[in-house]
Amino acid sequence: MMKVLKFGGTSVGSPERMKKLLAIICPETPRLVVLSAVSGTTNKLVEIVSFFEAGDKNNAVTAIEKLRAEYNQFIAKLFATEQGLNNGKNTLDYHFGLLESIANDLFTATEEKIILAQGELISTTLFHYYLKEIGVHSVLLPALDFMKVDEDHEPMVDFITEHITPLLTQETNLYITQGYICRNAYGQIDNLRRGGSDYTASLIGAAIRSEEVQIWTDIDGMHNNDPRIVKGTKPIANLSFDEAAELAYFGAKILHPQSVFPAQKYKIPVRLLNTMEPEAPGTLISAFSEPGKIKSIAAKDGITAIKIQSSRMLLAYGFLRRVFEIFERFKTPIDMITTSEVAVSLTIDDTRNLDDILKELDKFGTVELDKDQTIICVVGDFGADKHGYAARVFEALKHIPIRMISYGGSNYNVSLLVKTADKTEALRSLHNRLFE
């Protein structure tokens, strides 16, 4: 069976790191490698898009030329032969020529998606040519030939299976493809949105029923708290799919939130590993989870809390449906929700349509808004809570004002809303109480 290995932007972030991937890949057995764009490239492509959107073609062209210069230095260090360097230059000529040609076109959303796709197209082609230079045979599979989303932007797993399977019969153990990019229902170049390379790997793993999906980053697995804020965090050896999904959604940056679900549906194990320490065991995500334990704490910033209070809500059926329809109409997901007899509080992280939402909500009663909030999510075995973990969570945060609590909606988490200013203290207090 084949393994699917995804490498993030930092893993291909320099010629030196790109060269080290082969030792990790070990193509003695079948491997399908999914690559992100070189670290920093997508951000620079987003900047180029913003210049085009503003009609500032001069700055767009300048930014393109600057990025091209960085890649000129990249290929000079990546390739050691004249043929390899020529292949690298031809690759850059094609992709940057395409970017420069957009300066002469009417800029639309289609051109935006084309620009954003170039990072992954460049990184995979350069890696393919590097392997060719050192005598390692690989096949470059264009993701645009098999990755597709439907009109609701949902991936079409059956389509992926149908179109990638015939491509995996070639005389090689090593296939390379792009993360993040796809085609939409109309055949246009599109993407799975930021962080989508994880999603690509999981979707391909599900589509070909792979042995395992490996997500290689610069962190040795998912930790039991945010190592940037809390000292002494440790990697988690095992997580269930549900636990991993909760952590990814509520702030664990190592894994794209949606990437768990395709693997979970087809029971494909997902392993989180570190390219800087390839011998580290990392984190295994599977159908199994060690029961009776608190696994991890995550935090999601940029949260806005909305409270709708109305005497009309008292004993009124259909009230919540009408409230939720407003958020559905403005395509704004809700993270947390709590209710009482006369009020409902909920949180969102997408505030692009907040003003319009508030105007609609005003028709129901009094609306209160709290910005600069953070969701703290504690993940583990809370089923029936035989161990009193919830009480320990609340005890740890007794000195911190809590705006909302969500408990009981899942057997795997307790979520609390606090001011972002209190996040650091909340994470450290919880860590000391639950893990120390």
Short mmCIF file of C-alpha atoms in Angstrom, two decimals:
data_model
loop_
_atom_site.label_atom_id
_atom_site.label_comp_id
_atom_site.label_asym_id
_atom_site.label_seq_id
_atom_site.Cartn_x
_atom_site.Cartn_y
_atom_site.Cartn_z
CA MET A 1 0.00 0.00 0.00
CA MET A 2 1.02 3.58 -0.58
CA LYS A 3 1.72 6.23 2.05
CA VAL A 4 0.88 9.88 1.46
CA LEU A 5 3.47 12.34 2.81
CA LYS A 6 2.73 16.05 3.00
CA PHE A 7 5.54 18.57 3.56
CA GLY A 8 4.72 22.12 4.62
CA GLY A 9 6.27 25.38 3.53
CA THR A 10 9.05 25.37 6.12
CA SER A 11 10.00 21.82 5.12
CA VAL A 12 10.77 23.09 1.61
CA GLY A 13 11.67 26.59 2.80
CA SER A 14 15.29 26.48 1.63
CA PRO A 15 17.32 24.47 -0.88
CA GLU A 16 19.05 22.71 2.02
CA ARG A 17 15.75 21.58 3.53
CA MET A 18 14.36 20.51 0.17
CA LYS A 19 17.43 18.33 -0.40
CA LYS A 20 16.91 16.58 2.94
CA LEU A 21 13.39 15.43 2.07
CA LEU A 22 14.55 12.39 0.12
CA ALA A 23 16.04 10.76 3.23
CA ILE A 24 12.67 11.17 4.97
CA ILE A 25 10.60 10.00 1.99
CA CYS A 26 12.48 6.69 1.54
CA PRO A 27 11.02 5.79 -1.89
CA GLU A 28 12.00 2.13 -1.63
CA THR A 29 8.27 1.59 -1.08
CA PRO A 30 5.42 3.50 -2.80
CA ARG A 31 5.10 7.12 -1.75
CA LEU A 32 2.90 10.00 -2.89
CA VAL A 33 4.40 13.33 -1.80
CA VAL A 34 2.27 16.46 -1.42
CA LEU A 35 4.20 19.75 -1.26
CA SER A 36 3.21 23.21 -0.09
CA ALA A 37 4.69 26.35 -1.59
CA VAL A 38 8.12 27.42 -0.36
CA SER A 39 7.74 29.19 2.98
CA GLY A 40 6.68 32.83 2.54
CA THR A 41 5.73 32.47 -1.12
CA THR A 42 1.95 32.39 -0.66
CA ASN A 43 2.05 35.54 1.49
CA LYS A 44 3.99 37.30 -1.26
CA LEU A 45 1.54 36.10 -3.89
CA VAL A 46 -1.31 37.44 -1.73
CA GLU A 47 0.50 40.80 -1.69
CA ILE A 48 0.79 40.71 -5.49
CA VAL A 49 -2.94 40.00 -5.70
CA SER A 50 -3.68 42.99 -3.44
CA PHE A 51 -1.68 45.27 -5.74
CA PHE A 52 -3.58 44.03 -8.79
CA GLU A 53 -6.91 44.44 -7.00
CA ALA A 54 -6.00 48.04 -6.18
CA GLY A 55 -5.10 48.68 -9.83
CA ASP A 56 -1.47 49.22 -8.81
CA LYS A 57 0.22 47.30 -11.63
CA ASN A 58 3.61 48.95 -11.10
CA ASN A 59 3.95 47.70 -7.55
CA ALA A 60 2.55 44.33 -8.60
CA VAL A 61 5.26 43.95 -11.26
CA THR A 62 7.92 45.12 -8.78
CA ALA A 63 6.77 42.51 -6.25
CA ILE A 64 6.82 39.81 -8.95
CA GLU A 65 10.38 40.77 -9.93
CA LYS A 66 11.49 40.72 -6.29
CA LEU A 67 10.04 37.24 -5.76
CA ARG A 68 11.67 36.05 -8.99
CA ALA A 69 15.04 37.27 -7.70
CA GLU A 70 14.58 35.22 -4.52
CA TYR A 71 13.85 32.12 -6.57
CA ASN A 72 16.89 32.77 -8.77
CA GLN A 73 18.99 32.46 -5.61
CA PHE A 74 17.01 29.38 -4.56
CA ILE A 75 17.71 27.41 -7.76
CA ALA A 76 21.37 28.49 -7.77
CA LYS A 77 21.79 26.62 -4.47
CA LEU A 78 19.44 23.74 -5.29
CA PHE A 79 21.00 22.54 -8.55
CA ALA A 80 24.61 21.47 -9.03
CA THR A 81 24.63 20.79 -12.79
CA GLU A 82 24.10 22.96 -15.83
CA GLN A 83 21.14 20.83 -16.95
CA GLY A 84 19.53 21.04 -13.52
CA LEU A 85 19.99 24.81 -13.42
CA ASN A 86 18.53 25.14 -16.93
CA ASN A 87 15.48 23.14 -15.83
CA GLY A 88 15.10 25.43 -12.83
CA LYS A 89 15.41 28.57 -14.95
CA ASN A 90 12.88 27.28 -17.47
CA THR A 91 10.47 26.57 -14.64
CA LEU A 92 10.82 30.11 -13.28
CA ASP A 93 10.58 31.62 -16.78
CA TYR A 94 7.25 29.90 -17.32
CA HIS A 95 5.60 30.67 -13.98
CA PHE A 96 6.87 34.22 -13.52
CA GLY A 97 6.14 34.94 -17.18
CA LEU A 98 2.57 33.92 -16.44
CA LEU A 99 2.43 36.25 -13.44
CA GLU A 100 3.80 39.17 -15.47
CA SER A 101 1.31 38.54 -18.28
CA ILE A 102 -1.56 39.10 -15.84
CA ALA A 103 -0.44 42.74 -15.54
CA ASN A 104 -1.78 43.24 -19.07
CA ASP A 105 -5.16 41.62 -18.38
CA LEU A 106 -8.36 42.70 -16.70
CA PHE A 107 -7.95 41.42 -13.14
CA THR A 108 -10.71 39.16 -11.84
CA ALA A 109 -11.18 36.46 -9.20
CA THR A 110 -10.03 33.94 -11.79
CA GLU A 111 -6.64 35.65 -12.14
CA GLU A 112 -6.38 35.82 -8.35
CA LYS A 113 -6.69 32.04 -8.04
CA ILE A 114 -4.19 31.52 -10.87
CA ILE A 115 -1.65 33.71 -9.06
CA LEU A 116 -2.13 31.92 -5.74
CA ALA A 117 -1.61 28.53 -7.41
CA GLN A 118 1.90 29.31 -8.64
CA GLY A 119 3.69 28.67 -5.33
CA GLU A 120 2.82 24.96 -5.20
CA LEU A 121 3.37 24.54 -8.94
CA ILE A 122 6.88 25.97 -8.62
CA SER A 123 7.91 24.00 -5.49
CA THR A 124 6.80 20.63 -6.88
CA THR A 125 8.44 21.19 -10.26
CA LEU A 126 11.74 22.26 -8.70
CA PHE A 127 11.75 19.24 -6.37
CA HIS A 128 10.97 16.92 -9.29
CA TYR A 129 13.88 18.35 -11.29
CA TYR A 130 16.20 18.13 -8.26
CA LEU A 131 15.40 14.43 -7.91
CA LYS A 132 16.02 13.96 -11.62
CA GLU A 133 19.40 15.67 -11.28
CA ILE A 134 20.51 13.24 -8.56
CA GLY A 135 19.19 10.21 -10.45
CA VAL A 136 16.01 9.51 -8.47
CA HIS A 137 13.03 8.72 -10.67
CA SER A 138 9.76 10.45 -9.81
CA VAL A 139 6.53 11.28 -11.58
CA LEU A 140 5.02 14.76 -11.26
CA LEU A 141 1.23 14.58 -11.05
CA PRO A 142 -0.62 17.86 -11.74
CA ALA A 143 -3.18 18.22 -8.93
CA LEU A 144 -5.36 20.20 -11.34
CA ASP A 145 -5.96 16.94 -13.22
CA PHE A 146 -7.72 15.22 -10.30
CA MET A 147 -8.40 17.60 -7.36
CA LYS A 148 -11.89 19.09 -7.73
CA VAL A 149 -14.55 20.77 -5.58
CA ASP A 150 -18.27 21.01 -6.28
CA GLU A 151 -20.51 24.09 -6.42
CA ASP A 152 -20.59 24.22 -2.61
CA HIS A 153 -16.77 24.10 -2.58
CA GLU A 154 -16.86 20.59 -1.10
CA PRO A 155 -14.16 18.19 -2.36
CA MET A 156 -15.38 15.45 -4.70
CA VAL A 157 -13.66 12.36 -3.28
CA ASP A 158 -15.16 9.98 -5.85
CA PHE A 159 -13.94 12.24 -8.66
CA ILE A 160 -10.46 12.33 -7.11
CA THR A 161 -10.40 8.54 -6.83
CA GLU A 162 -11.54 8.09 -10.43
CA HIS A 163 -8.99 10.49 -11.88
CA ILE A 164 -5.91 9.83 -9.73
CA THR A 165 -6.05 6.02 -9.65
CA PRO A 166 -5.05 5.53 -13.33
CA LEU A 167 -2.10 7.89 -12.81
CA LEU A 168 -0.63 5.70 -10.06
CA THR A 169 0.20 2.76 -12.34
CA GLN A 170 3.45 4.17 -13.75
CA GLU A 171 6.89 2.61 -13.31
CA THR A 172 7.90 4.43 -10.14
CA ASN A 173 7.60 4.34 -6.36
CA LEU A 174 7.59 8.11 -6.03
CA TYR A 175 4.85 10.50 -7.10
CA ILE A 176 4.84 14.25 -6.41
CA THR A 177 1.85 16.58 -6.48
CA GLN A 178 0.71 19.97 -5.30
CA GLY A 179 -1.17 20.70 -2.11
CA TYR A 180 -3.77 23.46 -1.78
CA ILE A 181 -4.75 23.87 -5.43
CA CYS A 182 -7.72 22.32 -7.24
CA ARG A 183 -10.35 23.04 -9.86
CA ASN A 184 -13.84 24.25 -9.06
CA ALA A 185 -17.15 22.96 -10.43
CA TYR A 186 -16.65 25.12 -13.55
CA GLY A 187 -13.18 23.77 -14.30
CA GLN A 188 -11.41 26.95 -13.22
CA ILE A 189 -8.26 26.97 -11.07
CA ASP A 190 -9.24 27.31 -7.43
CA ASN A 191 -7.88 26.31 -4.01
CA LEU A 192 -8.78 24.63 -0.75
CA ARG A 193 -8.04 27.88 1.09
CA ARG A 194 -5.13 28.57 3.43
CA GLY A 195 -3.68 25.51 5.11
CA GLY A 196 -5.20 23.40 2.37
CA SER A 197 -2.13 21.23 1.72
CA ASP A 198 -3.03 19.17 4.80
CA TYR A 199 -6.51 18.83 3.36
CA THR A 200 -5.10 17.73 0.00
CA ALA A 201 -3.04 14.99 1.65
CA SER A 202 -6.00 13.72 3.65
CA LEU A 203 -8.30 13.77 0.62
CA ILE A 204 -5.79 11.88 -1.51
CA GLY A 205 -5.22 9.41 1.33
CA ALA A 206 -8.95 8.81 1.50
CA ALA A 207 -9.35 8.65 -2.28
CA ILE A 208 -6.67 5.97 -2.77
CA ARG A 209 -7.30 4.26 0.62
CA SER A 210 -3.68 4.79 1.57
CA GLU A 211 -1.88 2.98 4.36
CA GLU A 212 -1.17 6.22 6.23
CA VAL A 213 -1.10 9.99 5.79
CA GLN A 214 1.93 11.76 7.21
CA ILE A 215 1.89 15.52 7.83
CA TRP A 216 5.48 16.77 8.09
CA THR A 217 5.99 20.23 9.63
CA ASP A 218 8.59 21.91 11.85
CA ILE A 219 6.95 20.76 15.12
CA ASP A 220 7.34 17.31 16.69
CA GLY A 221 3.64 16.49 16.78
CA MET A 222 0.68 18.14 18.46
CA HIS A 223 1.53 19.44 21.94
CA ASN A 224 -0.57 19.45 25.08
CA ASN A 225 -0.55 23.27 25.10
CA ASP A 226 0.80 26.18 23.07
CA PRO A 227 4.62 25.92 23.37
CA ARG A 228 4.97 29.58 22.37
CA ILE A 229 3.15 30.63 25.55
CA VAL A 230 3.52 27.79 28.06
CA LYS A 231 6.82 26.26 29.14
CA GLY A 232 7.25 22.53 29.48
CA THR A 233 4.67 21.39 26.92
CA LYS A 234 4.97 17.86 25.57
CA PRO A 235 3.94 16.16 22.33
CA ILE A 236 0.89 13.92 22.48
CA ALA A 237 1.53 10.34 21.39
CA ASN A 238 -2.04 9.39 20.42
CA LEU A 239 -5.24 11.27 19.59
CA SER A 240 -8.57 10.12 18.28
CA PHE A 241 -9.91 11.71 15.10
CA ASP A 242 -12.53 13.58 17.15
CA GLU A 243 -9.97 14.92 19.62
CA ALA A 244 -7.66 16.04 16.81
CA ALA A 245 -10.54 17.76 15.00
CA GLU A 246 -11.46 19.72 18.14
CA LEU A 247 -7.86 20.83 18.69
CA ALA A 248 -7.32 21.78 15.06
CA TYR A 249 -10.52 23.81 14.92
CA PHE A 250 -9.87 25.58 18.20
CA GLY A 251 -6.38 26.79 17.53
CA ALA A 252 -3.76 24.03 17.15
CA LYS A 253 -1.92 25.45 14.12
CA ILE A 254 -0.07 22.25 13.22
CA LEU A 255 -3.11 20.74 11.48
CA HIS A 256 -5.70 22.19 9.11
CA PRO A 257 -9.13 21.72 10.78
CA GLN A 258 -10.84 20.07 7.81
CA SER A 259 -8.01 17.64 7.12
CA VAL A 260 -9.11 15.16 9.79
CA PHE A 261 -12.51 14.32 8.31
CA PRO A 262 -11.63 12.53 5.03
CA ALA A 263 -9.11 10.35 6.86
CA GLN A 264 -11.60 9.67 9.64
CA LYS A 265 -14.32 8.61 7.20
CA TYR A 266 -12.09 5.96 5.66
CA LYS A 267 -10.13 5.18 8.86
CA ILE A 268 -6.78 6.27 7.40
CA PRO A 269 -4.27 6.92 10.23
CA VAL A 270 -2.71 10.40 10.20
CA ARG A 271 0.74 10.91 11.70
CA LEU A 272 2.13 14.37 12.56
CA LEU A 273 5.93 14.47 12.25
CA ASN A 274 8.84 16.93 12.35
CA THR A 275 11.20 17.34 9.38
CA MET A 276 13.78 18.94 11.71
CA GLU A 277 13.67 15.87 14.02
CA PRO A 278 12.54 13.00 11.78
CA GLU A 279 13.35 10.42 14.44
CA ALA A 280 10.80 11.95 16.87
CA PRO A 281 7.66 9.76 17.18
CA GLY A 282 5.25 12.67 16.69
CA THR A 283 1.50 12.25 17.11
CA LEU A 284 -0.63 9.43 15.71
CA ILE A 285 -4.27 10.29 14.96
CA SER A 286 -6.51 7.26 14.55
CA ALA A 287 -9.80 5.75 15.65
CA PHE A 288 -8.17 4.84 18.98
CA SER A 289 -7.75 7.15 21.95
CA GLU A 290 -6.45 6.43 25.41
CA PRO A 291 -9.51 6.88 27.65
CA GLY A 292 -9.67 8.73 30.95
CA LYS A 293 -7.18 11.45 30.09
CA ILE A 294 -7.02 15.17 29.37
CA LYS A 295 -5.03 15.44 26.15
CA SER A 296 -4.45 19.08 25.30
CA ILE A 297 -5.40 22.73 25.58
CA ALA A 298 -5.79 25.04 22.57
CA ALA A 299 -6.76 28.67 22.11
CA LYS A 300 -8.49 30.45 19.24
CA ASP A 301 -8.14 34.24 19.06
CA GLY A 302 -10.07 36.84 17.09
CA ILE A 303 -13.43 35.86 18.55
CA THR A 304 -16.46 38.16 18.77
CA ALA A 305 -19.29 37.32 21.19
CA ILE A 306 -22.86 38.38 20.42
CA LYS A 307 -25.69 38.27 22.96
CA ILE A 308 -29.32 38.60 21.85
CA GLN A 309 -31.79 39.21 24.67
CA SER A 310 -35.53 39.20 24.03
CA SER A 311 -38.65 38.69 26.11
CA ARG A 312 -40.21 37.29 22.93
CA MET A 313 -37.82 34.36 23.19
CA LEU A 314 -39.54 33.09 26.34
CA LEU A 315 -41.25 29.79 25.42
CA ALA A 316 -41.20 30.77 21.72
CA TYR A 317 -40.44 27.92 19.35
CA GLY A 318 -38.61 28.82 16.16
CA PHE A 319 -36.67 31.68 17.75
CA LEU A 320 -33.24 30.04 17.48
CA ARG A 321 -33.95 28.91 13.92
CA ARG A 322 -34.65 32.50 12.87
CA VAL A 323 -31.46 33.69 14.58
CA PHE A 324 -29.33 31.01 12.91
CA GLU A 325 -30.86 31.76 9.52
CA ILE A 326 -29.33 35.24 9.70
CA PHE A 327 -25.83 33.79 10.10
CA GLU A 328 -26.52 31.25 7.36
CA ARG A 329 -27.65 34.00 4.99
CA PHE A 330 -24.38 35.87 5.55
CA LYS A 331 -22.31 32.64 5.38
CA THR A 332 -20.88 33.21 8.87
CA PRO A 333 -20.09 30.09 10.95
CA ILE A 334 -20.83 30.02 14.68
CA ASP A 335 -18.21 28.59 17.07
CA MET A 336 -19.92 28.46 20.47
CA ILE A 337 -23.49 28.91 21.66
CA THR A 338 -25.17 29.11 25.07
CA THR A 339 -28.83 29.83 25.82
CA SER A 340 -31.12 30.83 28.66
CA GLU A 341 -34.88 31.39 28.82
CA VAL A 342 -34.65 34.92 27.41
CA ALA A 343 -31.21 35.21 25.80
CA VAL A 344 -28.78 33.47 23.50
CA SER A 345 -25.03 34.12 23.31
CA LEU A 346 -22.86 32.93 20.46
CA THR A 347 -19.43 33.54 19.00
CA ILE A 348 -18.05 34.10 15.52
CA ASP A 349 -14.55 34.59 14.13
CA ASP A 350 -15.55 35.93 10.71
CA THR A 351 -16.67 39.55 11.15
CA ARG A 352 -16.78 40.60 7.50
CA ASN A 353 -20.58 40.85 7.57
CA LEU A 354 -20.92 41.80 11.24
CA ASP A 355 -22.65 45.15 10.65
CA ASP A 356 -25.31 43.56 8.45
CA ILE A 357 -25.80 40.72 10.93
CA LEU A 358 -26.26 43.15 13.82
CA LYS A 359 -28.90 45.10 11.88
CA GLU A 360 -30.88 41.90 11.39
CA LEU A 361 -30.46 40.80 15.00
CA ASP A 362 -31.68 44.17 16.30
CA LYS A 363 -35.17 43.16 15.16
CA PHE A 364 -35.22 40.42 17.82
CA GLY A 365 -34.33 42.50 20.87
CA THR A 366 -31.29 43.94 22.66
CA VAL A 367 -27.95 43.01 21.15
CA GLU A 368 -24.66 43.21 23.04
CA LEU A 369 -21.22 42.81 21.47
CA ASP A 370 -17.89 41.76 23.03
CA LYS A 371 -14.81 41.86 20.81
CA ASP A 372 -11.22 40.73 21.47
CA GLN A 373 -12.26 37.40 22.94
CA THR A 374 -10.49 34.01 22.92
CA ILE A 375 -11.93 30.51 23.04
CA ILE A 376 -9.98 28.18 25.32
CA CYS A 377 -10.64 24.55 24.44
CA VAL A 378 -9.68 21.69 26.77
CA VAL A 379 -9.74 18.35 24.93
CA GLY A 380 -9.86 14.89 26.43
CA ASP A 381 -12.20 12.25 27.78
CA PHE A 382 -15.16 14.16 29.23
CA GLY A 383 -17.67 11.36 28.62
CA ALA A 384 -19.77 11.26 31.82
CA ASP A 385 -16.73 13.02 33.39
CA LYS A 386 -16.08 10.27 35.91
CA HIS A 387 -12.76 11.85 36.78
CA GLY A 388 -14.06 15.33 37.62
CA TYR A 389 -12.00 16.99 34.90
CA ALA A 390 -14.57 19.73 34.32
CA ALA A 391 -14.37 20.75 37.98
CA ARG A 392 -10.57 20.92 37.70
CA VAL A 393 -10.89 23.13 34.62
CA PHE A 394 -13.17 25.58 36.40
CA GLU A 395 -11.03 25.49 39.54
CA ALA A 396 -7.96 26.45 37.49
CA LEU A 397 -9.80 29.47 36.06
CA LYS A 398 -11.58 30.66 39.22
CA HIS A 399 -9.56 33.91 39.20
CA ILE A 400 -10.31 34.68 35.52
CA PRO A 401 -13.64 36.15 34.31
CA ILE A 402 -15.36 33.67 31.95
CA ARG A 403 -17.77 35.08 29.36
CA MET A 404 -19.23 31.77 28.11
CA ILE A 405 -18.98 28.04 28.82
CA SER A 406 -19.78 25.22 26.37
CA TYR A 407 -19.92 21.78 27.99
CA GLY A 408 -21.85 18.68 27.04
CA GLY A 409 -22.08 19.26 23.31
CA SER A 410 -19.24 16.80 22.85
CA ASN A 411 -17.65 14.07 24.94
CA TYR A 412 -14.26 15.44 23.97
CA ASN A 413 -14.07 19.07 25.06
CA VAL A 414 -14.93 21.89 27.39
CA SER A 415 -14.77 25.31 25.74
CA LEU A 416 -14.60 28.62 27.58
CA LEU A 417 -14.64 32.18 26.31
CA VAL A 418 -12.34 34.70 28.00
CA LYS A 419 -10.92 38.09 27.12
CA THR A 420 -7.88 37.78 24.88
CA ALA A 421 -5.97 39.80 27.48
CA ASP A 422 -6.50 36.88 29.89
CA LYS A 423 -5.49 34.13 27.44
CA THR A 424 -1.89 33.67 28.57
CA GLU A 425 -2.84 33.42 32.24
CA ALA A 426 -5.68 31.03 31.39
CA LEU A 427 -3.44 28.68 29.39
CA ARG A 428 -0.75 28.63 32.06
CA SER A 429 -3.21 28.12 34.91
CA LEU A 430 -4.90 25.25 33.11
CA HIS A 431 -1.56 23.66 32.28
CA ASN A 432 -0.42 23.80 35.90
CA ARG A 433 -3.69 22.36 37.17
CA LEU A 434 -4.19 19.64 34.54
CA PHE A 435 -0.68 18.52 33.61
CA GLU A 436 1.82 19.52 36.29
#
